[in-house]
PDB file of C-alpha atoms in Angstrom:
ATOM      1  CA  UNK A   1     124.008 101.151  88.868  1.00 54.00           C
ATOM      2  CA  UNK A   2     124.693 104.747  87.789  1.00 51.00           C
ATOM      3  CA  UNK A   3     121.227 105.142  86.328  1.00 64.00           C
ATOM      4  CA  UNK A   4     119.632 103.684  89.453  1.00 91.00           C
ATOM      5  CA  UNK A   5     121.618 105.999  91.738  1.00 92.00           C
ATOM      6  CA  UNK A   6     120.458 109.010  89.737  1.00 94.00           C
ATOM      7  CA  UNK A   7     116.859 107.850  90.066  1.00 96.00           C
ATOM      8  CA  UNK A   8     117.196 107.242  93.818  1.00 97.00           C
ATOM      9  CA  UNK A   9     118.737 110.682  94.295  1.00 97.00           C
ATOM     10  CA  UNK A  10     115.929 112.320  92.341  1.00 97.00           C
ATOM     11  CA  UNK A  11     113.252 110.461  94.307  1.00 98.00           C
ATOM     12  CA  UNK A  12     114.785 111.423  97.659  1.00 98.00           C
ATOM     13  CA  UNK A  13     115.097 115.079  96.708  1.00 97.00           C
ATOM     14  CA  UNK A  14     111.742 115.428  94.963  1.00 98.00           C
ATOM     15  CA  UNK A  15     109.421 113.073  96.873  1.00 98.00           C
ATOM     16  CA  UNK A  16     111.335 112.724 100.153  1.00 98.00           C
ATOM     17  CA  UNK A  17     111.895 108.964 100.040  1.00 98.00           C
ATOM     18  CA  UNK A  18     112.914 105.952  97.982  1.00 98.00           C
ATOM     19  CA  UNK A  19     112.959 102.165  98.464  1.00 97.00           C
ATOM     20  CA  UNK A  20     115.727  99.801  97.362  1.00 97.00           C
ATOM     21  CA  UNK A  21     115.627  95.982  97.377  1.00 97.00           C
ATOM     22  CA  UNK A  22     118.296  93.358  98.061  1.00 96.00           C
ATOM     23  CA  UNK A  23     120.772  95.272 100.180  1.00 98.00           C
ATOM     24  CA  UNK A  24     121.021  92.284 102.554  1.00 98.00           C
ATOM     25  CA  UNK A  25     120.984  88.556 101.814  1.00 98.00           C
ATOM     26  CA  UNK A  26     118.966  85.983 103.770  1.00 98.00           C
ATOM     27  CA  UNK A  27     122.186  84.904 105.490  1.00 98.00           C
ATOM     28  CA  UNK A  28     123.068  88.463 106.502  1.00 98.00           C
ATOM     29  CA  UNK A  29     119.589  89.032 107.942  1.00 98.00           C
ATOM     30  CA  UNK A  30     119.838  85.774 109.899  1.00 98.00           C
ATOM     31  CA  UNK A  31     123.235  86.800 111.334  1.00 98.00           C
ATOM     32  CA  UNK A  32     121.886  90.221 112.378  1.00 98.00           C
ATOM     33  CA  UNK A  33     118.836  88.709 114.072  1.00 96.00           C
ATOM     34  CA  UNK A  34     120.914  86.083 115.857  1.00 96.00           C
ATOM     35  CA  UNK A  35     122.989  88.796 117.543  1.00 95.00           C
ATOM     36  CA  UNK A  36     119.884  90.806 118.484  1.00 93.00           C
ATOM     37  CA  UNK A  37     118.087  87.767 119.876  1.00 91.00           C
ATOM     38  CA  UNK A  38     121.017  86.787 122.108  1.00 91.00           C
ATOM     39  CA  UNK A  39     121.612  90.276 123.527  1.00 89.00           C
ATOM     40  CA  UNK A  40     120.810  91.053 127.173  1.00 81.00           C
ATOM     41  CA  UNK A  41     117.553  93.042 127.015  1.00 75.00           C
ATOM     42  CA  UNK A  42     117.495  94.231 130.632  1.00 75.00           C
ATOM     43  CA  UNK A  43     119.264  97.525 129.955  1.00 73.00           C
ATOM     44  CA  UNK A  44     117.661 100.968 130.302  1.00 71.00           C
ATOM     45  CA  UNK A  45     117.706 101.595 126.562  1.00 70.00           C
ATOM     46  CA  UNK A  46     115.633  98.465 125.894  1.00 73.00           C
ATOM     47  CA  UNK A  47     111.862  98.763 125.846  1.00 72.00           C
ATOM     48  CA  UNK A  48     109.617  95.706 125.843  1.00 70.00           C
ATOM     49  CA  UNK A  49     105.816  95.489 125.806  1.00 68.00           C
ATOM     50  CA  UNK A  50     103.120  93.389 124.148  1.00 63.00           C
ATOM     51  CA  UNK A  51     102.999  95.897 121.289  1.00 61.00           C
ATOM     52  CA  UNK A  52     106.621  96.822 120.751  1.00 65.00           C
ATOM     53  CA  UNK A  53     110.198  95.853 121.499  1.00 85.00           C
ATOM     54  CA  UNK A  54     112.737  98.601 120.894  1.00 88.00           C
ATOM     55  CA  UNK A  55     116.444  99.193 121.473  1.00 89.00           C
ATOM     56  CA  UNK A  56     117.530 102.820 121.580  1.00 91.00           C
ATOM     57  CA  UNK A  57     121.149 103.701 120.800  1.00 92.00           C
ATOM     58  CA  UNK A  58     121.140 100.377 119.020  1.00 94.00           C
ATOM     59  CA  UNK A  59     124.628 100.541 117.513  1.00 96.00           C
ATOM     60  CA  UNK A  60     126.136 101.714 120.819  1.00 92.00           C
ATOM     61  CA  UNK A  61     124.417  98.946 122.772  1.00 92.00           C
ATOM     62  CA  UNK A  62     125.376  96.215 120.280  1.00 94.00           C
ATOM     63  CA  UNK A  63     128.618  97.443 118.647  1.00 95.00           C
ATOM     64  CA  UNK A  64     129.500  93.988 117.317  1.00 96.00           C
ATOM     65  CA  UNK A  65     126.557  94.255 114.908  1.00 97.00           C
ATOM     66  CA  UNK A  66     127.942  97.345 113.144  1.00 97.00           C
ATOM     67  CA  UNK A  67     130.023  95.501 110.544  1.00 97.00           C
ATOM     68  CA  UNK A  68     126.978  93.431 109.575  1.00 98.00           C
ATOM     69  CA  UNK A  69     124.748  96.490 109.235  1.00 98.00           C
ATOM     70  CA  UNK A  70     127.254  98.468 107.188  1.00 98.00           C
ATOM     71  CA  UNK A  71     127.933  95.822 104.577  1.00 98.00           C
ATOM     72  CA  UNK A  72     129.532  96.627 101.233  1.00 97.00           C
ATOM     73  CA  UNK A  73     126.230  97.287  99.478  1.00 97.00           C
ATOM     74  CA  UNK A  74     124.988  99.761 102.079  1.00 98.00           C
ATOM     75  CA  UNK A  75     128.316 101.579 102.296  1.00 97.00           C
ATOM     76  CA  UNK A  76     128.464 101.986  98.521  1.00 97.00           C
ATOM     77  CA  UNK A  77     124.845 103.150  98.427  1.00 97.00           C
ATOM     78  CA  UNK A  78     125.433 105.826 101.082  1.00 97.00           C
ATOM     79  CA  UNK A  79     128.610 107.015  99.367  1.00 97.00           C
ATOM     80  CA  UNK A  80     126.968 107.147  95.929  1.00 97.00           C
ATOM     81  CA  UNK A  81     123.884 108.994  97.155  1.00 97.00           C
ATOM     82  CA  UNK A  82     125.289 111.331  99.801  1.00 97.00           C
ATOM     83  CA  UNK A  83     129.081 111.331  99.623  1.00 96.00           C
ATOM     84  CA  UNK A  84     131.403 110.629 102.543  1.00 95.00           C
ATOM     85  CA  UNK A  85     130.675 113.553 104.867  1.00 96.00           C
ATOM     86  CA  UNK A  86     127.727 111.985 106.712  1.00 97.00           C
ATOM     87  CA  UNK A  87     127.919 110.181 110.046  1.00 98.00           C
ATOM     88  CA  UNK A  88     125.464 108.224 112.202  1.00 98.00           C
ATOM     89  CA  UNK A  89     123.633 110.296 114.833  1.00 98.00           C
ATOM     90  CA  UNK A  90     120.828 107.969 115.963  1.00 97.00           C
ATOM     91  CA  UNK A  91     119.998 104.267 115.761  1.00 97.00           C
ATOM     92  CA  UNK A  92     116.958 102.320 116.946  1.00 95.00           C
ATOM     93  CA  UNK A  93     115.803  98.732 116.505  1.00 94.00           C
ATOM     94  CA  UNK A  94     112.046  98.162 116.355  1.00 91.00           C
ATOM     95  CA  UNK A  95     110.235  94.840 116.630  1.00 89.00           C
ATOM     96  CA  UNK A  96     106.495  95.125 116.074  1.00 86.00           C
ATOM     97  CA  UNK A  97     105.058  91.687 117.034  1.00 82.00           C
ATOM     98  CA  UNK A  98     102.432  89.911 114.940  1.00 75.00           C
ATOM     99  CA  UNK A  99      99.657  90.692 117.438  1.00 75.00           C
ATOM    100  CA  UNK A 100     100.684  94.303 117.944  1.00 75.00           C
ATOM    101  CA  UNK A 101      98.098  97.066 118.167  1.00 76.00           C
ATOM    102  CA  UNK A 102     100.846  99.686 118.013  1.00 79.00           C
ATOM    103  CA  UNK A 103     100.267 102.427 115.490  1.00 88.00           C
ATOM    104  CA  UNK A 104     101.853 105.811 114.841  1.00 92.00           C
ATOM    105  CA  UNK A 105      99.869 108.783 113.523  1.00 96.00           C
ATOM    106  CA  UNK A 106     101.181 111.179 110.895  1.00 97.00           C
ATOM    107  CA  UNK A 107     104.189 113.208 112.027  1.00 97.00           C
ATOM    108  CA  UNK A 108     107.549 114.604 110.958  1.00 98.00           C
ATOM    109  CA  UNK A 109     110.797 113.653 112.726  1.00 98.00           C
ATOM    110  CA  UNK A 110     111.526 117.088 114.173  1.00 98.00           C
ATOM    111  CA  UNK A 111     114.029 116.223 116.914  1.00 97.00           C
ATOM    112  CA  UNK A 112     117.606 115.008 117.186  1.00 98.00           C
ATOM    113  CA  UNK A 113     119.131 112.958 120.010  1.00 96.00           C
ATOM    114  CA  UNK A 114     121.763 114.693 122.146  1.00 96.00           C
ATOM    115  CA  UNK A 115     123.742 113.722 125.234  1.00 94.00           C
ATOM    116  CA  UNK A 116     122.403 116.332 127.688  1.00 92.00           C
ATOM    117  CA  UNK A 117     120.104 119.331 128.016  1.00 93.00           C
ATOM    118  CA  UNK A 118     121.472 122.848 127.722  1.00 92.00           C
ATOM    119  CA  UNK A 119     120.216 126.329 126.917  1.00 91.00           C
ATOM    120  CA  UNK A 120     120.605 127.510 123.346  1.00 91.00           C
ATOM    121  CA  UNK A 121     118.332 130.016 121.685  1.00 90.00           C
ATOM    122  CA  UNK A 122     118.063 128.090 118.402  1.00 93.00           C
ATOM    123  CA  UNK A 123     117.320 124.688 119.965  1.00 96.00           C
ATOM    124  CA  UNK A 124     114.029 123.681 121.583  1.00 95.00           C
ATOM    125  CA  UNK A 125     111.682 122.426 122.841  1.00 95.00           C
ATOM    126  CA  UNK A 126     113.384 119.607 124.758  1.00 96.00           C
ATOM    127  CA  UNK A 127     112.107 116.140 125.705  1.00 94.00           C
ATOM    128  CA  UNK A 128     113.531 113.189 127.630  1.00 91.00           C
ATOM    129  CA  UNK A 129     112.589 109.545 127.064  1.00 82.00           C
ATOM    130  CA  UNK A 130     114.291 106.532 128.666  1.00 76.00           C
ATOM    131  CA  UNK A 131     117.103 108.788 129.863  1.00 80.00           C
ATOM    132  CA  UNK A 132     117.649 110.073 126.306  1.00 87.00           C
ATOM    133  CA  UNK A 133     117.439 113.807 125.566  1.00 94.00           C
ATOM    134  CA  UNK A 134     115.924 115.047 122.317  1.00 96.00           C
ATOM    135  CA  UNK A 135     115.604 118.568 121.002  1.00 97.00           C
ATOM    136  CA  UNK A 136     114.235 120.306 117.930  1.00 97.00           C
ATOM    137  CA  UNK A 137     117.184 121.891 116.085  1.00 98.00           C
ATOM    138  CA  UNK A 138     117.163 124.649 113.472  1.00 97.00           C
ATOM    139  CA  UNK A 139     115.375 123.590 110.293  1.00 97.00           C
ATOM    140  CA  UNK A 140     118.492 123.621 108.125  1.00 97.00           C
ATOM    141  CA  UNK A 141     119.915 120.673 110.103  1.00 98.00           C
ATOM    142  CA  UNK A 142     116.795 118.566 109.584  1.00 98.00           C
ATOM    143  CA  UNK A 143     116.682 119.464 105.899  1.00 98.00           C
ATOM    144  CA  UNK A 144     120.177 118.019 105.362  1.00 97.00           C
ATOM    145  CA  UNK A 145     119.682 114.860 107.432  1.00 98.00           C
ATOM    146  CA  UNK A 146     118.463 111.521 106.084  1.00 98.00           C
ATOM    147  CA  UNK A 147     117.275 108.223 107.557  1.00 98.00           C
ATOM    148  CA  UNK A 148     117.801 104.642 106.401  1.00 98.00           C
ATOM    149  CA  UNK A 149     115.291 102.006 107.522  1.00 98.00           C
ATOM    150  CA  UNK A 150     116.581  98.446 107.142  1.00 98.00           C
ATOM    151  CA  UNK A 151     113.787  95.867 106.852  1.00 98.00           C
ATOM    152  CA  UNK A 152     114.380  92.489 108.469  1.00 98.00           C
ATOM    153  CA  UNK A 153     110.922  91.184 107.457  1.00 97.00           C
ATOM    154  CA  UNK A 154     108.651  91.561 104.458  1.00 97.00           C
ATOM    155  CA  UNK A 155     106.585  94.647 105.224  1.00 96.00           C
ATOM    156  CA  UNK A 156     103.308  95.781 103.665  1.00 95.00           C
ATOM    157  CA  UNK A 157     100.055  97.516 104.572  1.00 93.00           C
ATOM    158  CA  UNK A 158      98.969  94.498 106.662  1.00 93.00           C
ATOM    159  CA  UNK A 159     101.848  94.567 109.152  1.00 92.00           C
ATOM    160  CA  UNK A 160     102.453  98.277 109.599  1.00 91.00           C
ATOM    161  CA  UNK A 161     104.441  99.383 106.568  1.00 95.00           C
ATOM    162  CA  UNK A 162     105.268 103.066 106.690  1.00 97.00           C
ATOM    163  CA  UNK A 163     102.824 105.411 104.962  1.00 98.00           C
ATOM    164  CA  UNK A 164     104.148 108.712 103.624  1.00 98.00           C
ATOM    165  CA  UNK A 165     102.891 111.874 101.955  1.00 98.00           C
ATOM    166  CA  UNK A 166     105.239 112.497  99.011  1.00 98.00           C
ATOM    167  CA  UNK A 167     106.833 115.954  98.771  1.00 98.00           C
ATOM    168  CA  UNK A 168     105.652 116.955 102.265  1.00 98.00           C
ATOM    169  CA  UNK A 169     109.335 117.346 103.273  1.00 98.00           C
ATOM    170  CA  UNK A 170     109.452 120.428 101.030  1.00 97.00           C
ATOM    171  CA  UNK A 171     106.843 122.245 103.124  1.00 96.00           C
ATOM    172  CA  UNK A 172     109.071 122.960 106.141  1.00 96.00           C
ATOM    173  CA  UNK A 173     107.084 122.363 109.359  1.00 96.00           C
ATOM    174  CA  UNK A 174     103.840 120.736 108.195  1.00 97.00           C
ATOM    175  CA  UNK A 175     101.476 120.022 111.066  1.00 95.00           C
ATOM    176  CA  UNK A 176      99.392 116.836 110.708  1.00 94.00           C
ATOM    177  CA  UNK A 177      96.213 118.712 111.591  1.00 95.00           C
ATOM    178  CA  UNK A 178      96.834 120.929 108.550  1.00 95.00           C
ATOM    179  CA  UNK A 179      97.125 118.132 105.995  1.00 94.00           C
ATOM    180  CA  UNK A 180      94.976 119.022 103.004  1.00 93.00           C
ATOM    181  CA  UNK A 181      93.744 115.660 101.741  1.00 94.00           C
ATOM    182  CA  UNK A 182      92.205 117.303  98.683  1.00 95.00           C
ATOM    183  CA  UNK A 183      95.718 117.801  97.297  1.00 95.00           C
ATOM    184  CA  UNK A 184      97.843 115.262  99.194  1.00 97.00           C
ATOM    185  CA  UNK A 185      98.297 111.585  98.334  1.00 96.00           C
ATOM    186  CA  UNK A 186      99.242 108.768 100.681  1.00 97.00           C
ATOM    187  CA  UNK A 187     101.760 106.122  99.611  1.00 98.00           C
ATOM    188  CA  UNK A 188     102.270 102.797 101.400  1.00 97.00           C
ATOM    189  CA  UNK A 189     105.936 101.795 101.366  1.00 97.00           C
ATOM    190  CA  UNK A 190     105.900  98.012 101.012  1.00 97.00           C
ATOM    191  CA  UNK A 191     109.444  96.661 101.254  1.00 97.00           C
ATOM    192  CA  UNK A 192     110.810  93.152 100.915  1.00 97.00           C
ATOM    193  CA  UNK A 193     112.968  91.571 103.584  1.00 98.00           C
ATOM    194  CA  UNK A 194     116.545  92.720 103.084  1.00 98.00           C
ATOM    195  CA  UNK A 195     115.529  95.984 101.430  1.00 98.00           C
ATOM    196  CA  UNK A 196     115.869  99.527 102.724  1.00 98.00           C
ATOM    197  CA  UNK A 197     113.862 102.717 102.719  1.00 98.00           C
ATOM    198  CA  UNK A 198     115.690 106.043 102.629  1.00 98.00           C
ATOM    199  CA  UNK A 199     113.699 109.078 103.762  1.00 98.00           C
ATOM    200  CA  UNK A 200     114.033 112.717 104.720  1.00 98.00           C
ATOM    201  CA  UNK A 201     113.050 113.393 108.349  1.00 98.00           C
ATOM    202  CA  UNK A 202     110.638 116.162 107.363  1.00 98.00           C
ATOM    203  CA  UNK A 203     108.444 113.879 105.258  1.00 98.00           C
ATOM    204  CA  UNK A 204     105.087 113.225 106.936  1.00 98.00           C
ATOM    205  CA  UNK A 205     104.846 109.525 107.790  1.00 98.00           C
ATOM    206  CA  UNK A 206     102.770 107.111 109.867  1.00 97.00           C
ATOM    207  CA  UNK A 207     102.085 103.391 110.320  1.00 95.00           C
ATOM    208  CA  UNK A 208      99.009 101.293 111.039  1.00 91.00           C
ATOM    209  CA  UNK A 209      98.369  98.422 113.411  1.00 89.00           C
ATOM    210  CA  UNK A 210      99.367  94.917 112.347  1.00 88.00           C
ATOM    211  CA  UNK A 211      96.395  92.873 111.098  1.00 89.00           C
ATOM    212  CA  UNK A 212      97.996  89.783 109.515  1.00 91.00           C
ATOM    213  CA  UNK A 213      99.861  88.371 112.547  1.00 87.00           C
ATOM    214  CA  UNK A 214     103.207  88.995 110.829  1.00 90.00           C
ATOM    215  CA  UNK A 215     105.925  90.782 112.769  1.00 90.00           C
ATOM    216  CA  UNK A 216     107.807  93.806 111.449  1.00 93.00           C
ATOM    217  CA  UNK A 217     111.443  94.261 112.483  1.00 95.00           C
ATOM    218  CA  UNK A 218     113.238  97.403 111.342  1.00 97.00           C
ATOM    219  CA  UNK A 219     116.591  99.049 112.071  1.00 98.00           C
ATOM    220  CA  UNK A 220     116.233 102.831 111.908  1.00 98.00           C
ATOM    221  CA  UNK A 221     119.477 104.823 111.436  1.00 98.00           C
ATOM    222  CA  UNK A 222     119.687 108.608 111.125  1.00 98.00           C
ATOM    223  CA  UNK A 223     122.582 110.435 109.482  1.00 98.00           C
ATOM    224  CA  UNK A 224     123.789 114.036 109.534  1.00 98.00           C
ATOM    225  CA  UNK A 225     126.667 116.112 108.194  1.00 97.00           C
ATOM    226  CA  UNK A 226     126.064 118.987 110.619  1.00 97.00           C
ATOM    227  CA  UNK A 227     128.301 120.067 113.482  1.00 94.00           C
ATOM    228  CA  UNK A 228     126.293 121.176 116.509  1.00 96.00           C
ATOM    229  CA  UNK A 229     127.084 124.396 118.375  1.00 94.00           C
ATOM    230  CA  UNK A 230     129.438 124.350 121.336  1.00 92.00           C
ATOM    231  CA  UNK A 231     127.803 122.762 124.379  1.00 91.00           C
ATOM    232  CA  UNK A 232     125.460 120.506 122.372  1.00 94.00           C
ATOM    233  CA  UNK A 233     126.679 117.030 121.396  1.00 95.00           C
ATOM    234  CA  UNK A 234     125.115 114.226 119.398  1.00 97.00           C
ATOM    235  CA  UNK A 235     124.068 111.312 121.640  1.00 95.00           C
ATOM    236  CA  UNK A 236     125.493 108.971 119.034  1.00 95.00           C
ATOM    237  CA  UNK A 237     128.123 109.977 116.527  1.00 94.00           C
ATOM    238  CA  UNK A 238     130.387 107.805 114.457  1.00 89.00           C
ATOM    239  CA  UNK A 239     131.509 107.375 110.876  1.00 86.00           C
ATOM    240  CA  UNK A 240     130.554 104.034 109.410  1.00 77.00           C
TER     241      UNK A 240
END
């Protein structure tokens, strides 16, 4: 595993992402989905449409699922790759149905979720969605953060697998309208059910519409090791 960890670390640092298979068994995936499917979806943090079902503050809304998400394999992977100083700061569950026309254009994840809006010269602009505040923090916070995407279905280019531009996380703020396709390459991140993708928030990424009638269910968890200034608090914060 040591050699693999070194390779994963190198890929994350140099290209901005890596993919890893077999973090969850079929039985573990089934147990996770059973809890999700039997959860009351009438809350404010739940969003349901023909194109997308999403649960914001996922681990706060369904705390009993936490021990299933952070199984031994994932905990060891996080510790080996990043150490023990990181904590969860955001969690979302996405379900993209088989007939979904939902797509996401190229973007970087430039905001963090916080519990309320306040004035601070280094933080902004602010947004609010489904009663959740988000703000763009100083770049050094985003550069240290990482995201793990847990795949509960086989995902490929036909059902909205994430597309990324390798090494774009090294270019600070990189506006989609400035992408130079004469030098950039697009990679489609196909991932098997039970696998994970680890990515840096500053990597440019997007996803297409589903065209094969196969759903795509993903748990998106963001991690940080940064303390926020006084008066600004993470909306979600806990050590796994």
